[in-house]
Tab-separated table of C-alpha atoms in Angstrom:
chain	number	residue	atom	x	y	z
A	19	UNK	CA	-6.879	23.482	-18.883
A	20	UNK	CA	-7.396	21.719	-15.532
A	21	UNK	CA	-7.339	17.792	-15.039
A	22	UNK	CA	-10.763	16.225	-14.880
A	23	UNK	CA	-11.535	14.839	-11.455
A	24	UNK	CA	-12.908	11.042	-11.084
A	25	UNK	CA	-13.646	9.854	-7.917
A	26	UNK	CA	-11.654	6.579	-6.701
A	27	UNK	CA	-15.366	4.567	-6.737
A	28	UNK	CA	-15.785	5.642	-9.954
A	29	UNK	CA	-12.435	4.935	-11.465
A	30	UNK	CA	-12.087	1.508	-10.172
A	31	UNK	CA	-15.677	0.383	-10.948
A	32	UNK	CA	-14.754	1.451	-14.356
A	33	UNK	CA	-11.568	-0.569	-14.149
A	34	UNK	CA	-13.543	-3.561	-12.963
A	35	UNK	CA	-15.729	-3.780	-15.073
A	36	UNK	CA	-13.547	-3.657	-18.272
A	37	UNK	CA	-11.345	-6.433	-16.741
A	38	UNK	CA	-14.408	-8.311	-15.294
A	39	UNK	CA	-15.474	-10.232	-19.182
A	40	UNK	CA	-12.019	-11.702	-19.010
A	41	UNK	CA	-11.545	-12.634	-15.627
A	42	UNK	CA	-11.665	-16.629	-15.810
A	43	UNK	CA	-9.154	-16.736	-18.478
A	44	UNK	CA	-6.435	-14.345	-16.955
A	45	UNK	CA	-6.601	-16.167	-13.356
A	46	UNK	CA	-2.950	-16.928	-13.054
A	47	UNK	CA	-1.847	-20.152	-11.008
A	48	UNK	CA	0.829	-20.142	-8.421
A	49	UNK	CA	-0.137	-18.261	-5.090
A	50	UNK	CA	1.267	-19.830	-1.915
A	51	UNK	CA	-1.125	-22.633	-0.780
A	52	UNK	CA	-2.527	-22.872	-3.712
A	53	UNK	CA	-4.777	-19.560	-2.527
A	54	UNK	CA	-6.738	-17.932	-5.069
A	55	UNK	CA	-5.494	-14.702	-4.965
A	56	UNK	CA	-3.212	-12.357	-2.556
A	57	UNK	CA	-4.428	-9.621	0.214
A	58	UNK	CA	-1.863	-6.834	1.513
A	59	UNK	CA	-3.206	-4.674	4.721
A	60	UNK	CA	-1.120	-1.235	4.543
A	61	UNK	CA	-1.737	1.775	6.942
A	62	UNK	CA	-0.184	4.849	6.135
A	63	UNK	CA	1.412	7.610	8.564
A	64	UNK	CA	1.925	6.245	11.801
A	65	UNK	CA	-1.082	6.737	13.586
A	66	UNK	CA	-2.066	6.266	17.065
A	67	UNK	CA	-5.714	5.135	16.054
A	68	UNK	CA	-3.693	2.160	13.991
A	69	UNK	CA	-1.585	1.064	17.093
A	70	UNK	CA	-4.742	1.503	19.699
A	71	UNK	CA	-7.882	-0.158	17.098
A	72	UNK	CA	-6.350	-1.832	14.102
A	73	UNK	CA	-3.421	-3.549	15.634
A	74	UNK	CA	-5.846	-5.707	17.926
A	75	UNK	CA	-8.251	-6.902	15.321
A	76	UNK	CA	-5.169	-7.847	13.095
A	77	UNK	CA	-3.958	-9.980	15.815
A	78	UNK	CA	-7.375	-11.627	16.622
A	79	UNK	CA	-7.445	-12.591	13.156
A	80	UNK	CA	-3.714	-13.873	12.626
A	81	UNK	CA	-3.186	-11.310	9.740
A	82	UNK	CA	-0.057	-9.368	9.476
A	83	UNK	CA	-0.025	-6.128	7.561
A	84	UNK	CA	2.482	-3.522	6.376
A	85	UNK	CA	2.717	0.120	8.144
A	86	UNK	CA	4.105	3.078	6.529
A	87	UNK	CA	5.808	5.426	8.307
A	88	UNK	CA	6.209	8.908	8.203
A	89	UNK	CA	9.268	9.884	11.850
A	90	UNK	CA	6.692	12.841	12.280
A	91	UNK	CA	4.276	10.789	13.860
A	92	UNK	CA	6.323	7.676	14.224
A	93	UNK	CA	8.421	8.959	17.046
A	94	UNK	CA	5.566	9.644	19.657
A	95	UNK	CA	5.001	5.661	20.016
A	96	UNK	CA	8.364	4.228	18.978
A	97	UNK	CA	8.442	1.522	21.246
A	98	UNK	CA	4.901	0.776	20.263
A	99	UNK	CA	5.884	0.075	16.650
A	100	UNK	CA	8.898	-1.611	17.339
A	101	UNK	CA	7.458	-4.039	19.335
A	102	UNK	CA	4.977	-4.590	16.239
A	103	UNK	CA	7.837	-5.184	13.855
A	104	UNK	CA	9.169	-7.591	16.019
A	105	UNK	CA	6.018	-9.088	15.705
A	106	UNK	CA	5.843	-10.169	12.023
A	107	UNK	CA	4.330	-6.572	10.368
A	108	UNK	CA	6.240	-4.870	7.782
A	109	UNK	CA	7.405	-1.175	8.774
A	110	UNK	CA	7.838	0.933	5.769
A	111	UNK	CA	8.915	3.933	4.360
A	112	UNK	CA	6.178	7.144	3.902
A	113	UNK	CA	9.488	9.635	4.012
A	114	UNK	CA	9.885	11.419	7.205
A	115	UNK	CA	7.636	14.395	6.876
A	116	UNK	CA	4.891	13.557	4.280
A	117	UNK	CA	5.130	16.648	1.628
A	118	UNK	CA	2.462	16.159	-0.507
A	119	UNK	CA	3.460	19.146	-3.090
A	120	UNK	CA	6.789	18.550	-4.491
A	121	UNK	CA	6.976	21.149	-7.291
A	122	UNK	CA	9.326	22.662	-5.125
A	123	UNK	CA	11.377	20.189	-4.354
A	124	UNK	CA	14.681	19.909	-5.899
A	125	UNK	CA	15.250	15.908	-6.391
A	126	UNK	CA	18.859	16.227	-3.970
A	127	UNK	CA	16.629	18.071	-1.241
A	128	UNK	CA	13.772	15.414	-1.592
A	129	UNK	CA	16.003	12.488	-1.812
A	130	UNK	CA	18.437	13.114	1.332
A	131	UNK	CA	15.704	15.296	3.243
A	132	UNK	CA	12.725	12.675	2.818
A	133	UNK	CA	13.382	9.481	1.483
A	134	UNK	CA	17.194	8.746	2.252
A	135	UNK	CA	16.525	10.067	6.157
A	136	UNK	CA	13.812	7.932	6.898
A	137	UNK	CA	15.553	5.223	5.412
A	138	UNK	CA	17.992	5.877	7.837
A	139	UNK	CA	15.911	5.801	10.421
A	140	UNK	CA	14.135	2.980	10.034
A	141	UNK	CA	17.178	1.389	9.605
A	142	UNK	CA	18.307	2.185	13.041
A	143	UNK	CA	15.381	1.098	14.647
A	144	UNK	CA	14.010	-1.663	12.945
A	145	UNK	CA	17.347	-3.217	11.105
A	146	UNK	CA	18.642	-2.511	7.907
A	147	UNK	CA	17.982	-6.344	6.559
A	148	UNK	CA	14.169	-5.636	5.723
A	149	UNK	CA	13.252	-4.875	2.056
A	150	UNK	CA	12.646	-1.132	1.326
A	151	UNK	CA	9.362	-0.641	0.570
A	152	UNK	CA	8.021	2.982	0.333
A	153	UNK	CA	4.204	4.480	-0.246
A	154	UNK	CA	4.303	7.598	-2.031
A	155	UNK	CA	2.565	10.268	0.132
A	156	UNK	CA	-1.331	11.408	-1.187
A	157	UNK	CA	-0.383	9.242	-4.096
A	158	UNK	CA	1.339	12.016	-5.471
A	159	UNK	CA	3.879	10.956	-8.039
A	160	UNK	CA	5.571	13.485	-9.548
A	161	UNK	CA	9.085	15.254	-8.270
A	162	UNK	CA	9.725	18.831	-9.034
A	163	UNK	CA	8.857	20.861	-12.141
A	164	UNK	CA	7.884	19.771	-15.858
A	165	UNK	CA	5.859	17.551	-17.529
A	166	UNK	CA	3.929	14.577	-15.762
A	167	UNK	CA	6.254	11.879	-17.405
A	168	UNK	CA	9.570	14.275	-16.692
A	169	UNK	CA	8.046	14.465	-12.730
A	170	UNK	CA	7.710	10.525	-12.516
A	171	UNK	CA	10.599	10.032	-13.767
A	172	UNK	CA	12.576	11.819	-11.069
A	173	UNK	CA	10.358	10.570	-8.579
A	174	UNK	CA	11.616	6.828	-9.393
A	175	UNK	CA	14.929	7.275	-9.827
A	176	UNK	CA	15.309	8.620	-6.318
A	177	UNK	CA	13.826	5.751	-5.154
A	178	UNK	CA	15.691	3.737	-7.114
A	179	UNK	CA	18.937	5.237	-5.735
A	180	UNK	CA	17.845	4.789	-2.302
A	181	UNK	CA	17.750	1.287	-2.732
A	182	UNK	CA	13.812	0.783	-2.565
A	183	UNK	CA	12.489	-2.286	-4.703
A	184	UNK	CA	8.653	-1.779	-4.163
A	185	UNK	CA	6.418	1.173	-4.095
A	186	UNK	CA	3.009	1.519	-3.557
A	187	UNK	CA	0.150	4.049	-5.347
A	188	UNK	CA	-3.267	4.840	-4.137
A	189	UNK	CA	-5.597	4.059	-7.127
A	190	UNK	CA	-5.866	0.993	-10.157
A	191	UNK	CA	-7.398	-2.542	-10.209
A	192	UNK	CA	-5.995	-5.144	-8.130
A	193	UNK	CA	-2.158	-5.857	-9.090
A	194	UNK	CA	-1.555	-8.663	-11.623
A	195	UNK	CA	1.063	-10.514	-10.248
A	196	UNK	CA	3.111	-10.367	-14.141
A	197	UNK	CA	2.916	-6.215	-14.031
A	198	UNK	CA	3.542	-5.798	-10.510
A	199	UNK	CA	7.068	-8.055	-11.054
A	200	UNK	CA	7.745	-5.712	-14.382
A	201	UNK	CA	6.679	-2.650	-12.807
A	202	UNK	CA	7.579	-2.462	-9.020
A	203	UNK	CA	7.401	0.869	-8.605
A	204	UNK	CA	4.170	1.413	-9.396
A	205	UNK	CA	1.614	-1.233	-7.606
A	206	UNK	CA	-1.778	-0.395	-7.395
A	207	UNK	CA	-4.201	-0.201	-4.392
A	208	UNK	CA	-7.072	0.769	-3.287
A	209	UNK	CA	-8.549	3.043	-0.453
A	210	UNK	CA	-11.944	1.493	-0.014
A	211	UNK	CA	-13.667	3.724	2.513
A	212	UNK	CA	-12.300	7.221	1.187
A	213	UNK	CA	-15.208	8.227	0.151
A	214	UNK	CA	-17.695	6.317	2.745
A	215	UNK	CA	-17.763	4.525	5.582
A	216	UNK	CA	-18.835	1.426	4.121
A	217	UNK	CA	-17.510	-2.207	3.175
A	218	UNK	CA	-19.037	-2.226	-0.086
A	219	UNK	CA	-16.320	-1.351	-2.361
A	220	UNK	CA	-13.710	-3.252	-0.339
A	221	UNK	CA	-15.889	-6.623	-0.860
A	222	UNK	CA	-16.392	-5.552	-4.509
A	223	UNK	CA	-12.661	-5.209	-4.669
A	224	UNK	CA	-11.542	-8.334	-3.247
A	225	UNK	CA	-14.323	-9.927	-5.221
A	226	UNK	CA	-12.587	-8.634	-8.584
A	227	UNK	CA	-8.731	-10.069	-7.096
A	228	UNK	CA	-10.112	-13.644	-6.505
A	229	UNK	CA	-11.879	-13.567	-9.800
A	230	UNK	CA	-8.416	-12.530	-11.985
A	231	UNK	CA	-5.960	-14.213	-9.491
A	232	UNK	CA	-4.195	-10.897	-8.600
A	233	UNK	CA	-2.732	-8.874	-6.063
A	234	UNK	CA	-4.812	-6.625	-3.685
A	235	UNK	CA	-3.224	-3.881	-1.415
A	236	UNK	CA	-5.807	-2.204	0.531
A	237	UNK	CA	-4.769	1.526	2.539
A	238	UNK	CA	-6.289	2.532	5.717
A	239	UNK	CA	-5.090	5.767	7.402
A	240	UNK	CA	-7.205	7.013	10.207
A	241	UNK	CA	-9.399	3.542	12.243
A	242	UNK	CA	-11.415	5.941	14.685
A	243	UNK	CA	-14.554	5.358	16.588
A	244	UNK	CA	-16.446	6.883	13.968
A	245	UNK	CA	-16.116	7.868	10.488
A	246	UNK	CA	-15.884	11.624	10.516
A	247	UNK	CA	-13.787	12.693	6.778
A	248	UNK	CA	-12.277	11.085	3.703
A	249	UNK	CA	-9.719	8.783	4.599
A	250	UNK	CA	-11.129	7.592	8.023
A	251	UNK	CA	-12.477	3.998	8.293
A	252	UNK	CA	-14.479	3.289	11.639
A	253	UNK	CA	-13.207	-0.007	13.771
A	254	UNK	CA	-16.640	-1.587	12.480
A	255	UNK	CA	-15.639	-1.326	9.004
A	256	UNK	CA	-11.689	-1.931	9.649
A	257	UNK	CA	-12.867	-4.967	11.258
A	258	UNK	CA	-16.045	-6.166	9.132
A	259	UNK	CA	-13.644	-5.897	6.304
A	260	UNK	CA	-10.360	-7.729	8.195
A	261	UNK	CA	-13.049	-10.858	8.862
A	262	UNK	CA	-13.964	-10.874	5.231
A	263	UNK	CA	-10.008	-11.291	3.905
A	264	UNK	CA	-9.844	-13.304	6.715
A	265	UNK	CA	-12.380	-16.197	5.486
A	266	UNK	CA	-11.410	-15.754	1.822
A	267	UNK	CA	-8.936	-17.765	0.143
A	268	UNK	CA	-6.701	-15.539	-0.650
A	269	UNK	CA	-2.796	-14.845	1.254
A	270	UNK	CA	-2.554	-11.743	3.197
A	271	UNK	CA	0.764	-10.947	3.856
A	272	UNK	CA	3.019	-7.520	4.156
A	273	UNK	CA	3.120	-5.912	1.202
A	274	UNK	CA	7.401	-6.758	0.781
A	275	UNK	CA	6.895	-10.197	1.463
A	276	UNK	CA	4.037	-10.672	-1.289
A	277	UNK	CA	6.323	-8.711	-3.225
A	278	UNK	CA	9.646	-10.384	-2.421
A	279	UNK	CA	6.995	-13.709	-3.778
A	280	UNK	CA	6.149	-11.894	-6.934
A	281	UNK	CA	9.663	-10.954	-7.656
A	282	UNK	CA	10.704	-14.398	-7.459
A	283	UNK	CA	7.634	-16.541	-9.304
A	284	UNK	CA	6.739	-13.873	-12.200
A	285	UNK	CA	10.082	-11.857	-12.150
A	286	UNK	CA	11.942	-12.061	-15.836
A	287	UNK	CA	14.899	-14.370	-14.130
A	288	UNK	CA	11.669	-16.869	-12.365
C-alpha cells in the first residue's frame, strides 16, 4: 500500500493547532535579549537567484541567514559566496550533488561521494573551524534499502561520522528549543511558499514560534521575479516576509549559531 500524501499547509496547520491550546504555558525563557522566540533564514542549493535577490534584502535588513550548498551549483559563483561567508552567513552542507533517491546508495558510496566531499570542500574554501551543519536534500531521510527506521538510521550515522552536529528537515512545527538540543539531527522547518506564492503561512508560522517560545527555520530555494512552480518564492514575498522577522521580537541568526545557543542553554550538560 502507498503512503498517504498531506500537503505541507495541511500538515503544519494540523500541527499548530494541536500545540496552539498550550502555547502560553510551554513558552520557554532564555532567548538572547530576552527575544521571544528564534528565526533561522536557510536557502538551499546554491542558487544564483539567492546571491542576485535575496542576498540584498538580507543586508538591508541586518539579518544573516544560513546557505546550503550543493559544489554543483556552488562552483559557478564561488567568489560570490565566499565573499558572503566572510560576511557573517553560515555556508552549509546540501552534499555535493543533491541525490534525492538514495535506495541505491550504498552508505560508503553516499558518505565519501556526497557528504564527506563536500565537507571537504567547504572546508577548503570557507575554513574548517565552522560547525557542520547539513540539510538533507528534498527532505528525504532515508539511506539505502529496508525499512523507514533501518533507512534513518543509516542516514544519521553517516552524518554522525562526518562530524556534522546539526541537520535540518523540511516539514514539523517550529523547533522547541529542549527537542532540538536532544534531537539535533532532526530540526524541523518549514517551506512557507511551496505551495503558493503567498506570506500567509509564513506569518501564521512565525505567529505559532513567538506564541510557544521556539525555534523557527524557514527554507527558500528559488527568489525569482515571479513565482512560476513549487519551491519558488517571488522577491515580493522573500522580502514582505524578511520585513516581518525583521520587526518581530524574535533572534534571527544562522541556523549553527542558534544551534551552537541551543546546545549550550537546553543541552543535557547546560
Amino acid at each position: 500500500m502507498g503512503e498517504t500524501h498531506i500537503s505541507r499547509r495541511t500538515l503544519f496547520a494540523a500541527m499548530a493547532g494541536l500545540a496552539g491550546a498550550g502555547s502560553a504555558a510551554a513558552q520557554p525563557q532564555g532567548w538572547p535579549d530576552g527575544a521571544r522566540g528564534a528565526v533561522s533564514l536557510t536557502y538551499d542549493d546554491g542558487l544564483n537567484s539567492q546571491l542576485d535577490n535575496a542576498v540584498p534584502e538580507l543586508k538591508r535588513l541586518g539579518l544573516k541567514a544560513t546557505f546550503f550548498l550543493t559544489e554543483d551549483n556552488a562552483h559557478w559563483r564561488l567568489s560570490d559566496w565566499e565573499a558572503l561567508a566572510r560576511d557573517g552567513n553560515e555556508v552549509a552542507n546540501h552534499t555535493m550533488s543533491h541525490p534525492c533517491a538514495l535506495s541505491g546508495y550504498s552508505t560508503t558510496r553516499f558518505a565519501a561521494a556526497e557528504v564527506h566531499r563536500m565537507e571537504g570542500y567547504l572546508d577548503a574554501h570557507f575554513g574548517s573551524d565552522r560547525e557542520r551543519t547539513f540539510a538533507y536534500p528534498c527532505g528525504y531521510l532515508g539511506l539505502g534499502h529496508g525499512r523507514r527506521h533501518a533507512r534513518y538510521a543509516r542516514y544519521r550515522r553517516v552524518l554522525e561520522r562526518d562530524g556534522v552536529v546539526a541537520a535540518r528537515t523540511t516539514a514539523g512545527g517550529p523547533n522547541r528549543p529542549e527537542m532540538a538540543a536532544a534531537d539535533p539531527l532532526h530540526l524541523h522547518a518549514f517551506e512557507p511558499t511551496y505551495e503558493g506564492d503567498t506570506v500567509a503561512p509564513a506569518l501564521r508560522y512565525l505567529t505559532e514560534t513567538v506564541a510557544r517560545g521556539g525555534w523557527a527555520i524557514l527554507v527558500f530555494h528559488e527568489v525569482a521575479p515571479q513565482w512560476l512552480h513549487e519551491g519558488d518564492v517571488s522577491v515580493a514575498t522573500h522580502n514582505r516576509i524578511l520585513e516581518h522577522i525583521a520587526a518581530l521580537d524574535v533572534w534571527c541568526a544562522p541556523m549553527g549559531q542558534v544551534f551552537g545557543y541551543v546546545a549550550h542553554r537546553w543541552g543535557r550538560a547546560a
